[in-house]
Structures are given as C-alpha cells and as structure tokens.
PDB file of C-alpha atoms in Angstrom:
ATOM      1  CA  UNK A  29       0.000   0.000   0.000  1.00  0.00           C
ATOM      2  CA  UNK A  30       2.780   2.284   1.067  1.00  0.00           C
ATOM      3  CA  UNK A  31       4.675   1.097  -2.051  1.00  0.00           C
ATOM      4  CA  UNK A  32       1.743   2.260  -4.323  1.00  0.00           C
ATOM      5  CA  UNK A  33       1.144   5.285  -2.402  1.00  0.00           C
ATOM      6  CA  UNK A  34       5.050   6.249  -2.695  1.00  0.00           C
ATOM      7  CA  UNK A  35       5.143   5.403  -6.815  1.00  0.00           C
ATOM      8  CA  UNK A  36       1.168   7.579  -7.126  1.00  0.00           C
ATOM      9  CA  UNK A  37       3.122  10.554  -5.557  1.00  0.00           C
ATOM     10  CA  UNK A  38       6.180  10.267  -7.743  1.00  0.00           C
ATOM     11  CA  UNK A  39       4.527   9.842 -10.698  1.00  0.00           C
ATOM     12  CA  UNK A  40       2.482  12.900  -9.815  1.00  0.00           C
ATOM     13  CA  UNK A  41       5.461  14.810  -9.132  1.00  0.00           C
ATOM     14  CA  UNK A  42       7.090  14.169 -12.442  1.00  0.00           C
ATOM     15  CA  UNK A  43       3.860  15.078 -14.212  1.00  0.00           C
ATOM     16  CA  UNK A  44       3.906  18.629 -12.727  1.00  0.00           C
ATOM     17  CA  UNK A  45       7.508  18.920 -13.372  1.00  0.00           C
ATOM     18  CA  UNK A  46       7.105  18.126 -16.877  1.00  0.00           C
ATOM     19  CA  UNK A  47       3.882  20.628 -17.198  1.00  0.00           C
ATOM     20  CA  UNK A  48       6.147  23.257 -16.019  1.00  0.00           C
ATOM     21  CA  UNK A  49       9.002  22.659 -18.065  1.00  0.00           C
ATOM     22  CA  UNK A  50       6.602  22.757 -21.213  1.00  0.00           C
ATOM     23  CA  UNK A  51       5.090  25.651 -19.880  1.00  0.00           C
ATOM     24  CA  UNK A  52       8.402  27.994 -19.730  1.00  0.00           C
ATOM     25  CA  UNK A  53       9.563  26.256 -23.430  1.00  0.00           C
ATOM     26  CA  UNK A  54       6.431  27.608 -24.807  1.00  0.00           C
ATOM     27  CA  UNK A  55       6.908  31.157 -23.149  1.00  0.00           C
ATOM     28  CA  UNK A  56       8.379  33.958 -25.434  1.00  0.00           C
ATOM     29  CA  UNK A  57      11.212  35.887 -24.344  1.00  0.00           C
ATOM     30  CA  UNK A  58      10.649  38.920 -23.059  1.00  0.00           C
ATOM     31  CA  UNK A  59      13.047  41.693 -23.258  1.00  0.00           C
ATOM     32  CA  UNK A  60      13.209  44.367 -20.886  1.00  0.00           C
ATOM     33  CA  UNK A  61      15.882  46.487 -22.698  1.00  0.00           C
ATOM     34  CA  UNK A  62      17.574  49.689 -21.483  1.00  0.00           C
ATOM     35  CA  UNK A  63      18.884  51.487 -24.418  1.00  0.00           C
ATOM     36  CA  UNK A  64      21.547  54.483 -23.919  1.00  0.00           C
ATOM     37  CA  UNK A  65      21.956  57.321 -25.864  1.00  0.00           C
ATOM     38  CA  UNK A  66      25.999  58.474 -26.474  1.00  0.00           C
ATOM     39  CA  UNK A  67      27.968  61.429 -25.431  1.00  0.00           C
ATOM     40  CA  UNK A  68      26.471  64.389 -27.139  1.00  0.00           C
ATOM     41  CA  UNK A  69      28.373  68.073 -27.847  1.00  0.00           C
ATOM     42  CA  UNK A  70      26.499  71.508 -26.256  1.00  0.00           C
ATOM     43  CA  UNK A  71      24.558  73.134 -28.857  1.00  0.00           C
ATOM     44  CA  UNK A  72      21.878  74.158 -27.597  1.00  0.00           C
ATOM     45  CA  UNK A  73      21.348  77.657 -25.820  1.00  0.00           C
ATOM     46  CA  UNK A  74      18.196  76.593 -23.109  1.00  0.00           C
ATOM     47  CA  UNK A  75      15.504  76.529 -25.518  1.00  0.00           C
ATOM     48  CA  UNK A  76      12.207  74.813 -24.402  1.00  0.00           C
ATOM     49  CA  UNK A  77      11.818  71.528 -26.426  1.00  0.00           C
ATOM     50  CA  UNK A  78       8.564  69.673 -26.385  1.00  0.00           C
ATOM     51  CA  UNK A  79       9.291  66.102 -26.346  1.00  0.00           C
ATOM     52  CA  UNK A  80       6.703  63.289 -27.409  1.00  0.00           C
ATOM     53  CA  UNK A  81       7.961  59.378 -27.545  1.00  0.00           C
ATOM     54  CA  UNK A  82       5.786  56.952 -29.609  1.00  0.00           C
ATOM     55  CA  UNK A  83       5.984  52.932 -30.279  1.00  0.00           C
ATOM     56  CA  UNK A  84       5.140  52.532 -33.847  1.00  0.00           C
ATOM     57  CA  UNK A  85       6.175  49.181 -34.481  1.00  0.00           C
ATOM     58  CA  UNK A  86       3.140  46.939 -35.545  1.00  0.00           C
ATOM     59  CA  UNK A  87       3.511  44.318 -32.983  1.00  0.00           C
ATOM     60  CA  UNK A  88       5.646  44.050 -29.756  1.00  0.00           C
ATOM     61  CA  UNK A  89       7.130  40.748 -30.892  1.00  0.00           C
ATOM     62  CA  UNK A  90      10.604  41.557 -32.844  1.00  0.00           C
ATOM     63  CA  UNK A  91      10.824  37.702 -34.260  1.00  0.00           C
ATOM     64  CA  UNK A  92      11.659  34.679 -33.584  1.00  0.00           C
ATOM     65  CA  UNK A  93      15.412  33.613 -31.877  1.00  0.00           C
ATOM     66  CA  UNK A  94      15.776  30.351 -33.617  1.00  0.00           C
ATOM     67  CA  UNK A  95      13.998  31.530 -37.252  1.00  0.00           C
ATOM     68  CA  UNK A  96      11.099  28.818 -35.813  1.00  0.00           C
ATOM     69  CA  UNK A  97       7.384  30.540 -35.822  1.00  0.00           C
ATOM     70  CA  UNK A  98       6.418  28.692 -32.788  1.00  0.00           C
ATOM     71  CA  UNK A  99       5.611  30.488 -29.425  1.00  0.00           C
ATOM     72  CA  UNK A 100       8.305  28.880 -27.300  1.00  0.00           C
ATOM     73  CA  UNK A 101      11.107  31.344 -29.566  1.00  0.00           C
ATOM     74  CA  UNK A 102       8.989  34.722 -30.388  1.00  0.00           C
ATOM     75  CA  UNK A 103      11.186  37.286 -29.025  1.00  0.00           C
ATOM     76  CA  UNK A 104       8.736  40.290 -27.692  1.00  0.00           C
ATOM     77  CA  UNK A 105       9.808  44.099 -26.477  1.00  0.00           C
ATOM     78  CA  UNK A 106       6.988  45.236 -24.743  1.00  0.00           C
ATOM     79  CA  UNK A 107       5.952  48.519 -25.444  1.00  0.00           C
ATOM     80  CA  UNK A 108       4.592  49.692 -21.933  1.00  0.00           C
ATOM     81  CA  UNK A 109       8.629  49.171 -20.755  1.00  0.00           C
ATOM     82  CA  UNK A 110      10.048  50.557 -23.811  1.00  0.00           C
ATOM     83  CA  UNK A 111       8.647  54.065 -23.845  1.00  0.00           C
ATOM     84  CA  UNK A 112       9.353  55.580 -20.908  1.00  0.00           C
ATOM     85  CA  UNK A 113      13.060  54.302 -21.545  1.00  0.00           C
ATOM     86  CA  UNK A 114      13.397  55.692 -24.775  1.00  0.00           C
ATOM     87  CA  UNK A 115      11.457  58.909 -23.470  1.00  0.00           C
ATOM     88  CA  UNK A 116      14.088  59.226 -20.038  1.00  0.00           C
ATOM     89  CA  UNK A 117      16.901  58.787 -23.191  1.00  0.00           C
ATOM     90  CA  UNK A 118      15.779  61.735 -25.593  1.00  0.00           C
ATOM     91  CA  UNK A 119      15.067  63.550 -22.545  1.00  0.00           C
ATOM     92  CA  UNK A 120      18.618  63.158 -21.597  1.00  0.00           C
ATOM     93  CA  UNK A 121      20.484  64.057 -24.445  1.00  0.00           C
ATOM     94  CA  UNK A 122      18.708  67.166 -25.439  1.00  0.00           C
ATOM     95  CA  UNK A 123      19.756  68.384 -21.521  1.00  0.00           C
ATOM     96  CA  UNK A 124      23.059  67.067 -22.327  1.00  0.00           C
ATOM     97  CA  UNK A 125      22.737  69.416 -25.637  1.00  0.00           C
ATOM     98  CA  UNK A 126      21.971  72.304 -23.796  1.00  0.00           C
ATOM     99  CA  UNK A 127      18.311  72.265 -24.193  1.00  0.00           C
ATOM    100  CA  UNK A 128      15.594  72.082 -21.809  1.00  0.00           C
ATOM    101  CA  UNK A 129      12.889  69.457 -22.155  1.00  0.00           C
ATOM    102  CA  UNK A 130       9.071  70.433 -21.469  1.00  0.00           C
ATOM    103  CA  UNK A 131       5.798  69.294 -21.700  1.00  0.00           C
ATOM    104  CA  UNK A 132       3.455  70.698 -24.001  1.00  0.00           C
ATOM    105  CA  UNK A 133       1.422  72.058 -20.935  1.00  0.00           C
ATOM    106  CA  UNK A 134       4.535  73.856 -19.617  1.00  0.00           C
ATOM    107  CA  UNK A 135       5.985  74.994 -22.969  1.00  0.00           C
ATOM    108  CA  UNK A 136       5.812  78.605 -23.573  1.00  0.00           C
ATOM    109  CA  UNK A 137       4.357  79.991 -26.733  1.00  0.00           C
ATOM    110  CA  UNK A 138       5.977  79.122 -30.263  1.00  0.00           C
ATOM    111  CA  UNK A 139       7.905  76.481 -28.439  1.00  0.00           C
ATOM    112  CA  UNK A 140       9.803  73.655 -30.632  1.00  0.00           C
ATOM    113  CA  UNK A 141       8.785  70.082 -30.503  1.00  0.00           C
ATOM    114  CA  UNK A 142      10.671  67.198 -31.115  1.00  0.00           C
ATOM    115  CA  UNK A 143       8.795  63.618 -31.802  1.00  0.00           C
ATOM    116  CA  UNK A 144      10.551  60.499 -32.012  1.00  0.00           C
ATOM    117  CA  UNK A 145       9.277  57.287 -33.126  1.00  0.00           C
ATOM    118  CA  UNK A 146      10.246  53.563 -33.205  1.00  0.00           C
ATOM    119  CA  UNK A 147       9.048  52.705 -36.874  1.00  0.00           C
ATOM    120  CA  UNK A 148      10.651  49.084 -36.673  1.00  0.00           C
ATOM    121  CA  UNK A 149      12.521  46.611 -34.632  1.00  0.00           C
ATOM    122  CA  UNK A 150      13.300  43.178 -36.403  1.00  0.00           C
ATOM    123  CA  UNK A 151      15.767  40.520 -35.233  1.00  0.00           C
ATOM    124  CA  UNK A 152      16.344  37.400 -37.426  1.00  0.00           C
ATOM    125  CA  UNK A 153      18.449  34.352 -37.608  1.00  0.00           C
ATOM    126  CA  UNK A 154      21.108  33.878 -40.761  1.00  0.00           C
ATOM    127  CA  UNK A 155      21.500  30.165 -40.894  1.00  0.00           C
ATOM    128  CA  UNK A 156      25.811  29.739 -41.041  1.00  0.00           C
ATOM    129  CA  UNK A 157      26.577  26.315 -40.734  1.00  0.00           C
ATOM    130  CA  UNK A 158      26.967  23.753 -38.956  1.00  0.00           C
ATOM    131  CA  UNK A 159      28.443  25.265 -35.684  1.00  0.00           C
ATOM    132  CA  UNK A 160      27.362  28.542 -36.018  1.00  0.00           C
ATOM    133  CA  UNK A 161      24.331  31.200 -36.518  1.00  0.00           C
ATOM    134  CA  UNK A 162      24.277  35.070 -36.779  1.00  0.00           C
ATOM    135  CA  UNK A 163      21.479  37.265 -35.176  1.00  0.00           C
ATOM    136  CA  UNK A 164      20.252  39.520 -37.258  1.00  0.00           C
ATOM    137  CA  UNK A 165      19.299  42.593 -35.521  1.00  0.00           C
ATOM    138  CA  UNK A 166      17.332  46.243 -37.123  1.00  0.00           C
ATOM    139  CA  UNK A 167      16.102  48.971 -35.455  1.00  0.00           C
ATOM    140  CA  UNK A 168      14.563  52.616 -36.844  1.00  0.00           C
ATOM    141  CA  UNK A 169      14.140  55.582 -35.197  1.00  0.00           C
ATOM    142  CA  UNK A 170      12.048  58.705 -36.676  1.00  0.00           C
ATOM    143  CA  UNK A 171      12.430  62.182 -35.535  1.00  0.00           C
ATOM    144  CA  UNK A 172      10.194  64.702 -36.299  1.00  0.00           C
ATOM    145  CA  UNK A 173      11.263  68.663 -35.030  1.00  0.00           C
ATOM    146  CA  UNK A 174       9.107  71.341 -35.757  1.00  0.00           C
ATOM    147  CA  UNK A 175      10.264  74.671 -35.285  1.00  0.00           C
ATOM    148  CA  UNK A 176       7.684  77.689 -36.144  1.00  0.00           C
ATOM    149  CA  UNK A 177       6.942  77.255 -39.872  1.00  0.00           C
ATOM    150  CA  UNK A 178       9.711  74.996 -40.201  1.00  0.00           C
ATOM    151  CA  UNK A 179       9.077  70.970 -40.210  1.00  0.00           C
ATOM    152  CA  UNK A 180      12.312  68.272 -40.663  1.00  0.00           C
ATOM    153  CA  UNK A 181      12.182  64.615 -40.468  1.00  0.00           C
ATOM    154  CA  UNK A 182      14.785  61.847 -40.468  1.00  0.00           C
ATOM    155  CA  UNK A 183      15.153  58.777 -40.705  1.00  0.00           C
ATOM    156  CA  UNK A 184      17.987  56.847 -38.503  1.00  0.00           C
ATOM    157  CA  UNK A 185      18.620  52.833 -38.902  1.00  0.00           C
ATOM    158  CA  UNK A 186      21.091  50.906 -36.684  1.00  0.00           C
ATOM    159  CA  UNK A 187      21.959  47.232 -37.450  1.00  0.00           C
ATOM    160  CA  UNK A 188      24.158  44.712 -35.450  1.00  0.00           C
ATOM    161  CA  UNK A 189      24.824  41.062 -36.648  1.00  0.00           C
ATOM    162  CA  UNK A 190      26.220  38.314 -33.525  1.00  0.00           C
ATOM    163  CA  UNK A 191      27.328  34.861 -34.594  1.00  0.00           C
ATOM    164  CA  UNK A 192      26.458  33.038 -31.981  1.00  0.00           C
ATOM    165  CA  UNK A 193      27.611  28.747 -31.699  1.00  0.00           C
ATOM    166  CA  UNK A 194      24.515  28.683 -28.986  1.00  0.00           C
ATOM    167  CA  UNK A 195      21.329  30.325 -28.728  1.00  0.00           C
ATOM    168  CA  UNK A 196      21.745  33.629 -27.079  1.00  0.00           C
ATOM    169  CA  UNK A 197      20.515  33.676 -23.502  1.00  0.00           C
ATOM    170  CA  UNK A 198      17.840  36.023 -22.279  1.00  0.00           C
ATOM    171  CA  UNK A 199      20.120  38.616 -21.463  1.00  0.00           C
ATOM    172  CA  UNK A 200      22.098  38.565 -24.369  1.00  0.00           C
ATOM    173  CA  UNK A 201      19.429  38.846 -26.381  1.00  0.00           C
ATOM    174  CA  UNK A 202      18.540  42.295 -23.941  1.00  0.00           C
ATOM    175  CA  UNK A 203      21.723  43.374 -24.297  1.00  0.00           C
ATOM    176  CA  UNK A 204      21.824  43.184 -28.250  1.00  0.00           C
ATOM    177  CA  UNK A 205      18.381  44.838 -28.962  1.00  0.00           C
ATOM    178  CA  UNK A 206      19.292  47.555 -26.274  1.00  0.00           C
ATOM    179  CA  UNK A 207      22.283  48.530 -28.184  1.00  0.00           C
ATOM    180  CA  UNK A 208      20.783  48.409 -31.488  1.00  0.00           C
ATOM    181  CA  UNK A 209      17.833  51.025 -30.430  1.00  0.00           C
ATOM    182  CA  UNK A 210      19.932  53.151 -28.364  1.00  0.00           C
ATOM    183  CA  UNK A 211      22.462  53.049 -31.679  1.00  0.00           C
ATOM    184  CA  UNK A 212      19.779  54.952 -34.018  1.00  0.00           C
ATOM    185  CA  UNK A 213      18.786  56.873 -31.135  1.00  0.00           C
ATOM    186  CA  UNK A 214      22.301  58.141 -30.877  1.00  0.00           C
ATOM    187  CA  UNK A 215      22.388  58.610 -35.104  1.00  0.00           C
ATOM    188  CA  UNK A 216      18.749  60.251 -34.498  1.00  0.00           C
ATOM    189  CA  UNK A 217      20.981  63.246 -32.128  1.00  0.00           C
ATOM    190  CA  UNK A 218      24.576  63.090 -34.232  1.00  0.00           C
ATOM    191  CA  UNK A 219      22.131  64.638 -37.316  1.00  0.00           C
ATOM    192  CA  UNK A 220      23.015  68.564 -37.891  1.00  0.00           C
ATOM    193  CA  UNK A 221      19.854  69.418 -39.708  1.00  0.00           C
ATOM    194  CA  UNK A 222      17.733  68.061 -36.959  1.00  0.00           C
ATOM    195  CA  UNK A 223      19.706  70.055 -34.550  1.00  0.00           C
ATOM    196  CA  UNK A 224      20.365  73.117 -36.147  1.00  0.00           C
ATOM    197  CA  UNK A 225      16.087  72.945 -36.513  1.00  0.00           C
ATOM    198  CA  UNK A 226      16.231  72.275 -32.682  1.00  0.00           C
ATOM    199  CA  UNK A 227      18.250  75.051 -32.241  1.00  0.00           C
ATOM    200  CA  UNK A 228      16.773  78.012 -33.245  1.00  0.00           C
TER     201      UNK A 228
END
C-alpha cells in the first residue's frame, strides 16, 4: 500500500515537473531592454523643447530567436517598458545638448517640438553552418522637429549582426536589442539638420 502510495506521488510529481518545463519552453522571451543614448556636444542655448515618444512598431514581438514561428522562440519588447526608456533617453540628451525638455502644458508659446518614433525593430536568424548562426538585428528611429513654420524629419537605422555557436541567452538577447535602439537613437541626435532645426 505504502509502495503504491510512494510510486502515485512520484509519478504525480514528475507530471507537474514536466507541465512546467513545457510551460516555460512555450513562453516567449521577453526583453526588458535599457537602451543608452551616447555622449552628445552643447549646442543648444536653453531653448524649451517639447518632447513626445511613440511605439510605432506593428507588434511588440521583434521575431523569432531560432527563425522557428512557434511560441516557445517569439522574441517580444513590450511597449509599456520601452517608452518611458526611450522617453528618459531623448530627454537626456537634449539636456546634455543644452536644451531644456518640457511638456506641451509647460511649454511657452511658439515652443519647438521634437517627436521620435520607433518605426521598426526586427531581429532574425542567418542560418551559417553547422556550428554557427548570426542574429540579425534592425532597429529605426524617426524624428520629427518642428520649429515655427519649419518641419524636418529623419530617418535613422542601426543594425548589429552576432554569430552566436549557442542560442543567445535572455540577457544577451537584452543586451543586443538595447544597443541596437539606443544606436539609431544616438544617429537620431549626431544629425546637424535636426539640430540646427532644434536650435533656433
């Protein structure tokens, strides 16, 4: 009795273990990234900036880290975690710049506006061999400053390829897409025209 008892719970307990091991292989990865912006010159002379962030990517999943379309290797970048990042980032370089970031509620009259986007954000898997793979990493960014009359827009792509002999972990994977976006962001500040439109 104790015997069959003893073998009920064990085979129990390896059912549950298995569930939950399913369970995470079928979970996409999540990536919480933190994308920095790079050093940045003073040009600015404490002009008021309105600043507005927006996710336009169609879907919060960036692709797949194995090139499979099955759930277990979607890789997602949610966009509730993503905005205020990129947000804190463009915030922080125009200070860096020498401009001051507002609100449009605190902006004073004829007050420039700056708008950036994230149009796209694709990673994919280039098949290399037999030992090794490459991560394929994009990412766009889209500013839009407006200055009186004056409108510019610009267009800023950032790629990054890994080879890789093993799936990238979780945090690689964070680590790659965080440079990648905070890459164009940097191109997005390094652009002249959008400046000297910032900065007038």
């Amino acid at each position: 009795m104790m015997r069959t008892l003893r073998n009920t719970c064990i085979t129990v307990a390896m059912i549950a273990i298995t569930s939950l091991l399913s369970a995470c292989g079928t979970s996409p990865q999540r990536l919480y990234v933190n994308p920095q912006v790079g050093e940045m010159g003073v040009v600015g002379h404490g002009q008021q900036i309105v600043v507005g962030v927006i996710d336009k990517r169609p879907s919060e999943r960036i692709g797949s880290r194995d090139g499979a379309t099955n759930a277990s290797s979607y890789l997602v970048v949610p966009t509730g975690d993503l905005t205020p990042k990129l947000e804190a980032q463009t915030i922080s370089a125009l200070r860096r710049m020498g401009f001051v970031p507002v609100s449009a509620e605190q902006a004073n009259p004829g007050a420039s506006q700056l708008t950036i986007s994230l149009t796209e954000l694709a990673y994919g898997v280039k098949r290399g061999g037999l030992i090794t793979d490459t991560a394929a990493l994009n990412g766009v960014i889209q500013a839009v400053a407006v200055s009186g009359q004056q409108r510019y827009t610009g267009s800023y792509t950032a790629t990054r390829d890994q080879g890789y002999a093993l799936k990238p972990s979780q945090k690689k994977n964070t680590e790659l897409v965080s440079k990648v976006i905070g890459d164009a962001l940097t191109r997005a500040f390094q652009d002249t025209t959008l400046i000297r439109q910032l900065d007038q």
